Short mmCIF file of C-alpha atoms in Angstrom, two decimals:
data_model
loop_
_atom_site.label_atom_id
_atom_site.label_comp_id
_atom_site.label_asym_id
_atom_site.label_seq_id
_atom_site.Cartn_x
_atom_site.Cartn_y
_atom_site.Cartn_z
CA MET A 1 73.49 -48.22 -45.48
CA MET A 2 73.40 -45.14 -43.32
CA ARG A 3 71.71 -43.19 -46.13
CA LYS A 4 68.93 -45.80 -46.41
CA ARG A 5 68.34 -45.65 -42.66
CA PHE A 6 68.11 -41.86 -42.81
CA ILE A 7 65.55 -42.00 -45.63
CA LEU A 8 63.43 -44.51 -43.67
CA ILE A 9 63.43 -42.24 -40.64
CA GLN A 10 62.32 -39.32 -42.80
CA LEU A 11 59.48 -41.37 -44.29
CA PHE A 12 58.39 -42.43 -40.81
CA VAL A 13 58.32 -38.82 -39.55
CA PHE A 14 56.29 -37.72 -42.58
CA ALA A 15 53.82 -40.52 -41.93
CA ILE A 16 53.38 -39.51 -38.31
CA ILE A 17 52.82 -35.87 -39.34
CA GLY A 18 50.26 -37.04 -41.90
CA VAL A 19 48.36 -39.07 -39.33
CA ILE A 20 48.33 -36.14 -36.86
CA SER A 21 47.15 -33.76 -39.58
CA TYR A 22 44.41 -36.18 -40.64
CA SER A 23 43.26 -36.58 -37.02
CA ALA A 24 43.19 -32.82 -36.46
CA VAL A 25 40.72 -32.48 -39.30
CA TYR A 26 38.37 -35.21 -38.15
CA ASN A 27 38.97 -35.31 -34.41
CA PRO A 28 35.86 -33.87 -32.67
CA PHE A 29 38.09 -32.58 -29.87
CA SER A 30 40.30 -30.50 -32.10
CA THR A 31 40.86 -26.83 -31.19
CA GLU A 32 38.74 -25.67 -34.11
CA TYR A 33 35.85 -27.94 -33.17
CA ILE A 34 35.97 -26.85 -29.52
CA GLN A 35 35.86 -23.22 -30.64
CA GLU A 36 32.81 -23.97 -32.75
CA VAL A 37 31.05 -25.62 -29.79
CA LYS A 38 31.84 -22.69 -27.58
CA GLN A 39 30.50 -20.28 -30.18
CA GLU A 40 27.26 -22.26 -30.51
CA ALA A 41 26.90 -22.31 -26.71
CA ARG A 42 27.38 -18.57 -26.58
CA MET A 43 24.77 -18.07 -29.26
CA ALA A 44 22.34 -20.37 -27.46
CA SER A 45 22.93 -18.54 -24.18
CA THR A 46 22.41 -15.17 -25.87
CA THR A 47 19.22 -16.44 -27.50
CA MET A 48 17.95 -17.71 -24.14
CA GLN A 49 18.78 -14.41 -22.48
CA GLN A 50 17.01 -12.48 -25.21
CA SER A 51 14.01 -14.79 -24.92
CA LEU A 52 13.85 -14.35 -21.11
CA TYR A 53 14.13 -10.58 -21.39
CA GLU A 54 11.38 -10.54 -24.01
CA GLN A 55 9.16 -12.72 -21.82
CA ILE A 56 9.55 -10.25 -18.97
CA GLN A 57 8.76 -7.35 -21.30
CA GLU A 58 5.60 -9.13 -22.45
CA ALA A 59 4.60 -9.91 -18.85
CA ALA A 60 5.04 -6.26 -17.94
CA GLU A 61 2.23 -5.36 -20.32
CA GLN A 62 -0.02 -7.77 -18.42
CA TYR A 63 0.98 -6.87 -14.86
CA ASN A 64 1.53 -3.11 -15.10
CA GLU A 65 -1.22 -1.01 -13.51
CA PRO A 66 -1.48 2.73 -14.16
CA ALA A 67 -1.54 5.25 -11.32
CA VAL A 68 -4.92 6.80 -10.45
CA ASP A 69 -5.14 10.57 -10.04
CA ALA A 70 -6.90 12.23 -7.13
CA VAL A 71 -10.20 13.80 -8.19
CA VAL A 72 -13.13 15.76 -6.86
CA ASP A 73 -16.12 13.50 -7.43
CA LYS A 74 -19.65 14.89 -7.69
CA VAL A 75 -20.91 12.44 -5.07
CA TRP A 76 -17.90 11.40 -3.00
CA LYS A 77 -16.15 14.78 -3.06
CA ALA A 78 -12.33 14.50 -2.68
CA VAL A 79 -11.09 11.02 -3.63
CA PRO A 80 -7.37 10.37 -3.09
CA GLY A 81 -5.09 9.02 -5.78
CA TYR A 82 -3.45 5.60 -5.81
CA ASN A 83 0.03 4.61 -6.96
CA GLY A 84 0.34 2.48 -10.03
CA ARG A 85 2.83 -0.36 -10.36
CA VAL A 86 5.23 -1.18 -13.15
CA VAL A 87 7.49 -4.16 -13.65
CA ASP A 88 11.15 -3.32 -13.11
CA ILE A 89 12.37 -5.25 -16.14
CA ASP A 90 16.10 -5.12 -15.40
CA ALA A 91 15.68 -6.10 -11.74
CA SER A 92 13.28 -8.90 -12.70
CA TYR A 93 15.68 -10.19 -15.33
CA LYS A 94 18.54 -10.19 -12.84
CA LYS A 95 16.54 -12.40 -10.45
CA MET A 96 15.22 -14.77 -13.12
CA ASN A 97 18.53 -15.10 -14.94
CA GLN A 98 19.95 -16.86 -11.90
CA LYS A 99 17.16 -19.42 -12.19
CA GLY A 100 17.47 -19.61 -15.96
CA GLN A 101 13.77 -19.37 -16.73
CA PHE A 102 10.73 -17.09 -16.47
CA ASP A 103 8.91 -17.12 -13.13
CA LYS A 104 6.11 -14.61 -12.50
CA ASP A 105 6.72 -14.88 -8.75
CA LEU A 106 10.15 -13.34 -9.30
CA LEU A 107 8.81 -10.22 -11.01
CA VAL A 108 10.04 -7.05 -9.30
CA PHE A 109 7.66 -4.10 -9.18
CA LYS A 110 8.14 -0.43 -8.47
CA GLU A 111 5.41 2.08 -7.64
CA GLU A 112 4.50 4.96 -9.91
CA SER A 113 2.93 8.11 -8.43
CA PRO A 114 -0.17 9.74 -9.91
CA LYS A 115 0.09 13.14 -11.53
CA VAL A 116 -2.64 14.69 -9.37
CA HIS A 117 -2.40 14.34 -5.58
CA LEU A 118 -4.91 14.93 -2.81
CA SER A 119 -2.93 18.00 -1.82
CA ASP A 120 -3.46 19.43 -5.32
CA LEU A 121 -7.24 19.52 -4.85
CA PRO A 122 -9.10 22.49 -3.36
CA PRO A 123 -10.31 22.07 0.26
CA THR A 124 -12.98 19.37 -0.06
CA PRO A 125 -14.40 16.81 2.40
CA ILE A 126 -13.21 13.22 2.09
CA TYR A 127 -15.85 10.51 2.38
CA LYS A 128 -13.80 7.52 1.24
CA GLY A 129 -10.44 6.30 0.07
CA ASN A 130 -9.56 5.19 -3.44
CA SER A 131 -11.76 2.30 -4.58
CA GLN A 132 -8.74 0.45 -5.99
CA LYS A 133 -7.05 0.28 -2.58
CA PRO A 134 -8.19 -2.86 -0.71
CA MET A 135 -8.29 -1.14 2.68
CA VAL A 136 -10.86 0.33 5.04
CA ALA A 137 -10.58 2.62 8.08
CA PHE A 138 -12.50 2.78 11.36
CA LEU A 139 -13.37 6.29 12.55
CA VAL A 140 -14.16 6.51 16.26
CA ASN A 141 -15.71 9.82 17.32
CA VAL A 142 -15.23 10.33 21.05
CA ALA A 143 -17.13 12.84 23.20
CA TRP A 144 -18.57 10.34 25.70
CA GLY A 145 -18.68 6.55 26.28
CA ASN A 146 -15.64 6.19 28.54
CA GLU A 147 -16.91 2.90 29.92
CA TYR A 148 -16.66 1.21 26.51
CA LEU A 149 -13.30 2.52 25.39
CA PRO A 150 -10.97 0.11 27.26
CA ASP A 151 -12.71 -2.97 25.82
CA MET A 152 -12.67 -1.52 22.32
CA LEU A 153 -8.96 -0.79 22.64
CA LYS A 154 -8.34 -4.38 23.76
CA THR A 155 -10.16 -5.68 20.68
CA PHE A 156 -8.18 -3.42 18.36
CA GLN A 157 -4.96 -4.56 20.03
CA LYS A 158 -5.94 -8.24 19.84
CA HIS A 159 -6.31 -7.98 16.06
CA ASN A 160 -3.40 -5.56 15.55
CA VAL A 161 -5.72 -2.94 14.07
CA LYS A 162 -5.14 0.81 14.21
CA ALA A 163 -8.04 3.25 13.93
CA THR A 164 -8.42 7.02 13.85
CA PHE A 165 -9.99 8.48 17.00
CA PHE A 166 -11.52 11.94 16.58
CA LEU A 167 -11.47 13.49 20.04
CA ASP A 168 -13.73 16.21 21.38
CA GLY A 169 -11.54 18.91 22.96
CA SER A 170 -13.51 19.17 26.20
CA TRP A 171 -13.42 15.38 26.52
CA VAL A 172 -9.62 15.39 26.22
CA LYS A 173 -9.41 18.08 28.89
CA ASN A 174 -11.49 15.97 31.27
CA ASN A 175 -10.02 12.58 30.32
CA PRO A 176 -6.32 13.05 29.55
CA LYS A 177 -5.39 9.54 30.77
CA LEU A 178 -7.88 7.84 28.45
CA ALA A 179 -6.75 10.07 25.59
CA LYS A 180 -3.15 9.10 26.26
CA MET A 181 -4.12 5.42 26.38
CA ILE A 182 -5.59 5.72 22.88
CA LEU A 183 -2.42 7.35 21.59
CA GLU A 184 -0.10 4.85 23.31
CA GLU A 185 -1.98 1.99 21.65
CA GLY A 186 -0.78 3.40 18.31
CA HIS A 187 -4.03 4.91 17.09
CA GLU A 188 -4.26 8.12 15.10
CA ILE A 189 -5.66 11.22 16.80
CA GLY A 190 -8.04 13.60 15.04
CA ASN A 191 -9.89 16.82 15.94
CA HIS A 192 -13.65 16.62 16.68
CA ALA A 193 -14.18 20.26 17.73
CA TYR A 194 -14.30 21.35 21.37
CA SER A 195 -17.89 21.16 22.56
CA HIS A 196 -19.63 18.96 19.95
CA PRO A 197 -21.43 21.94 18.35
CA ASP A 198 -23.37 22.22 15.10
CA LEU A 199 -20.65 24.02 13.16
CA LYS A 200 -22.88 24.56 10.16
CA GLN A 201 -24.91 27.05 12.21
CA MET A 202 -21.91 28.85 13.75
CA SER A 203 -20.07 31.98 12.70
CA ASN A 204 -16.65 31.62 11.14
CA GLU A 205 -15.13 33.10 14.27
CA ARG A 206 -16.70 30.41 16.44
CA ILE A 207 -15.64 27.71 14.00
CA HIS A 208 -12.04 28.91 14.27
CA GLU A 209 -12.33 28.91 18.04
CA GLU A 210 -13.74 25.38 18.25
CA ILE A 211 -11.06 23.94 15.99
CA LEU A 212 -8.12 25.87 17.40
CA LYS A 213 -9.05 25.25 21.05
CA THR A 214 -9.28 21.51 20.42
CA ASN A 215 -5.91 21.44 18.66
CA GLU A 216 -4.34 23.30 21.56
CA THR A 217 -5.90 20.95 24.11
CA ILE A 218 -4.74 17.85 22.23
CA GLN A 219 -1.28 19.34 21.79
CA ALA A 220 -1.02 20.07 25.52
CA ALA A 221 -2.25 16.63 26.60
CA LEU A 222 -0.70 14.40 23.95
CA ASP A 223 1.94 16.49 22.16
CA VAL A 224 0.22 15.70 18.86
CA LYS A 225 -1.04 18.03 16.14
CA PRO A 226 -4.06 16.46 14.41
CA ARG A 227 -3.94 16.08 10.68
CA TRP A 228 -7.67 15.40 10.25
CA PHE A 229 -10.89 17.09 11.38
CA ALA A 230 -14.31 15.45 11.73
CA PRO A 231 -17.28 17.88 12.13
CA PRO A 232 -19.58 16.80 14.99
CA SER A 233 -22.67 15.01 13.65
CA GLY A 234 -21.23 15.48 10.15
CA SER A 235 -22.71 18.99 10.03
CA TYR A 236 -20.68 21.43 7.96
CA ARG A 237 -20.69 24.03 5.24
CA GLN A 238 -17.80 24.97 2.97
CA ASP A 239 -16.55 27.56 5.48
CA VAL A 240 -15.94 24.73 7.97
CA VAL A 241 -13.84 22.84 5.43
CA ASP A 242 -11.90 25.97 4.49
CA ILE A 243 -11.19 26.89 8.11
CA ALA A 244 -10.04 23.36 8.95
CA HIS A 245 -7.72 23.63 5.94
CA GLU A 246 -6.35 26.91 7.28
CA HIS A 247 -5.45 25.03 10.45
CA GLY A 248 -3.61 22.39 8.40
CA MET A 249 -6.29 19.70 8.50
CA GLY A 250 -8.37 17.82 5.97
CA THR A 251 -12.08 17.32 6.67
CA ILE A 252 -13.17 13.70 7.09
CA MET A 253 -16.72 12.39 6.72
CA TRP A 254 -17.62 8.69 6.36
CA THR A 255 -18.75 6.05 3.89
CA LEU A 256 -20.61 3.65 6.20
CA ASP A 257 -22.32 4.51 9.49
CA THR A 258 -22.79 1.95 12.25
CA ILE A 259 -25.53 4.19 13.73
CA ASP A 260 -24.36 2.67 17.00
CA TRP A 261 -25.77 5.57 19.02
CA LYS A 262 -29.22 4.07 18.37
CA SER A 263 -28.13 0.89 20.23
CA PRO A 264 -28.67 -1.60 17.38
CA GLU A 265 -28.29 -5.33 17.95
CA PRO A 266 -24.47 -5.75 17.71
CA SER A 267 -24.30 -8.84 15.47
CA SER A 268 -26.85 -7.43 13.01
CA MET A 269 -25.03 -4.11 12.94
CA ALA A 270 -21.69 -5.83 12.33
CA ALA A 271 -23.13 -8.07 9.60
CA ARG A 272 -24.55 -5.05 7.76
CA ILE A 273 -21.27 -3.14 7.92
CA VAL A 274 -19.24 -6.14 6.72
CA LYS A 275 -21.71 -6.80 3.90
CA ASP A 276 -21.55 -3.19 2.69
CA SER A 277 -17.81 -2.76 3.19
CA HIS A 278 -15.65 -2.28 0.13
CA PRO A 279 -12.17 -0.98 -0.78
CA GLY A 280 -11.78 2.59 0.41
CA ALA A 281 -14.67 2.57 2.91
CA MET A 282 -14.49 4.65 6.08
CA ILE A 283 -16.67 3.26 8.88
CA LEU A 284 -18.04 5.63 11.52
CA MET A 285 -18.57 4.48 15.10
CA HIS A 286 -18.54 5.73 18.68
CA PRO A 287 -17.60 4.18 22.02
CA THR A 288 -20.95 2.47 22.58
CA GLY A 289 -22.07 -0.93 23.79
CA ALA A 290 -23.07 -1.93 20.26
CA SER A 291 -19.68 -1.06 18.76
CA ARG A 292 -17.83 -2.66 21.65
CA ASP A 293 -19.73 -5.93 21.17
CA GLY A 294 -19.76 -5.86 17.37
CA LEU A 295 -16.21 -4.65 16.76
CA GLU A 296 -14.51 -8.04 16.63
CA SER A 297 -17.03 -9.39 14.09
CA MET A 298 -16.49 -6.32 11.93
CA ILE A 299 -12.72 -6.70 12.04
CA THR A 300 -12.71 -10.42 11.24
CA GLY A 301 -15.36 -9.93 8.55
CA MET A 302 -13.31 -7.24 6.81
CA LYS A 303 -10.21 -9.41 6.88
CA GLU A 304 -12.12 -12.39 5.48
CA LYS A 305 -13.14 -10.18 2.55
CA GLY A 306 -9.46 -9.50 1.89
CA LEU A 307 -9.57 -5.93 3.17
CA LYS A 308 -6.74 -4.44 5.19
CA ILE A 309 -7.65 -2.07 8.02
CA GLY A 310 -5.69 1.12 8.62
CA THR A 311 -5.87 4.67 9.87
CA VAL A 312 -7.33 7.50 7.82
CA SER A 313 -3.81 8.66 6.95
CA ARG A 314 -2.87 5.20 5.72
CA LEU A 315 -6.12 4.80 3.78
CA VAL A 316 -5.86 8.08 1.89
CA ASP A 317 -2.14 7.97 1.12
CA GLU A 318 -1.17 6.85 -2.35
CA GLY A 319 0.92 3.85 -1.27
CA ARG A 320 -0.19 0.49 -2.59
CA VAL A 321 -1.40 -2.31 -0.35
CA GLN A 322 0.84 -5.36 -0.77
#
């Protein structure tokens, strides 16, 4: 009797083991099945990651822009270079991977410098910035016009615009407070010679004297050493450019001229300048009634065309405009 009971128990245990074994094979939640699901998920994730990375690589070909070297142009003389931009693929992937899909707005760019810089070129006048840089600069040559300067400064301040003021040395000597006001407003200070002479007709010795005396006067009044030189009336010969270079300054000319000293009708003058403005343009003006009254229209017009406004230094540097 006991032996029969023992046999029955054995048969029952074998049956249970059989059922468990059968279930393990067909049960979708078995260890083996779960491992298979995990493996497929890993493969899918890897495929998605590879696909995202490849999408970013393909986008880079579309969005990358090569750097532009500085050159000496036959017409425009020295033209500064402009940084290129390249997609930082790893940084872009890191940002997009969190989102799980490609998004062009999450592309990360880094700038790439040109091979030839403005400083690599021989001393040459600069008439404009790089045409791929959506920025312009106002050049204000100051040897007179004190009565118009405060209003012009207020307009620049109102629109958060910085210009480059080229100051005549004798004017700085006689108007140190106005000169300091220009500097304190955040504008760039340039050298415009000492007595507004025709440098093209002067000896090299006199050219040195005009430039050096102005630098010394500006240094004494403002504690600033100008980086840029603008020949009075735009009159120069190569000696002038070379001598300015010896004093550590580049020679600046202009792209567009307001001709404000002829007292044009302000709105017409402003409309012409805005119409002709383009990336890289340098706009010449003076502290006159026409420029005072037309300045705001020029500023708003440039901005409406999508052009940033900066100093000469900002315009000719290689940094990209965001």
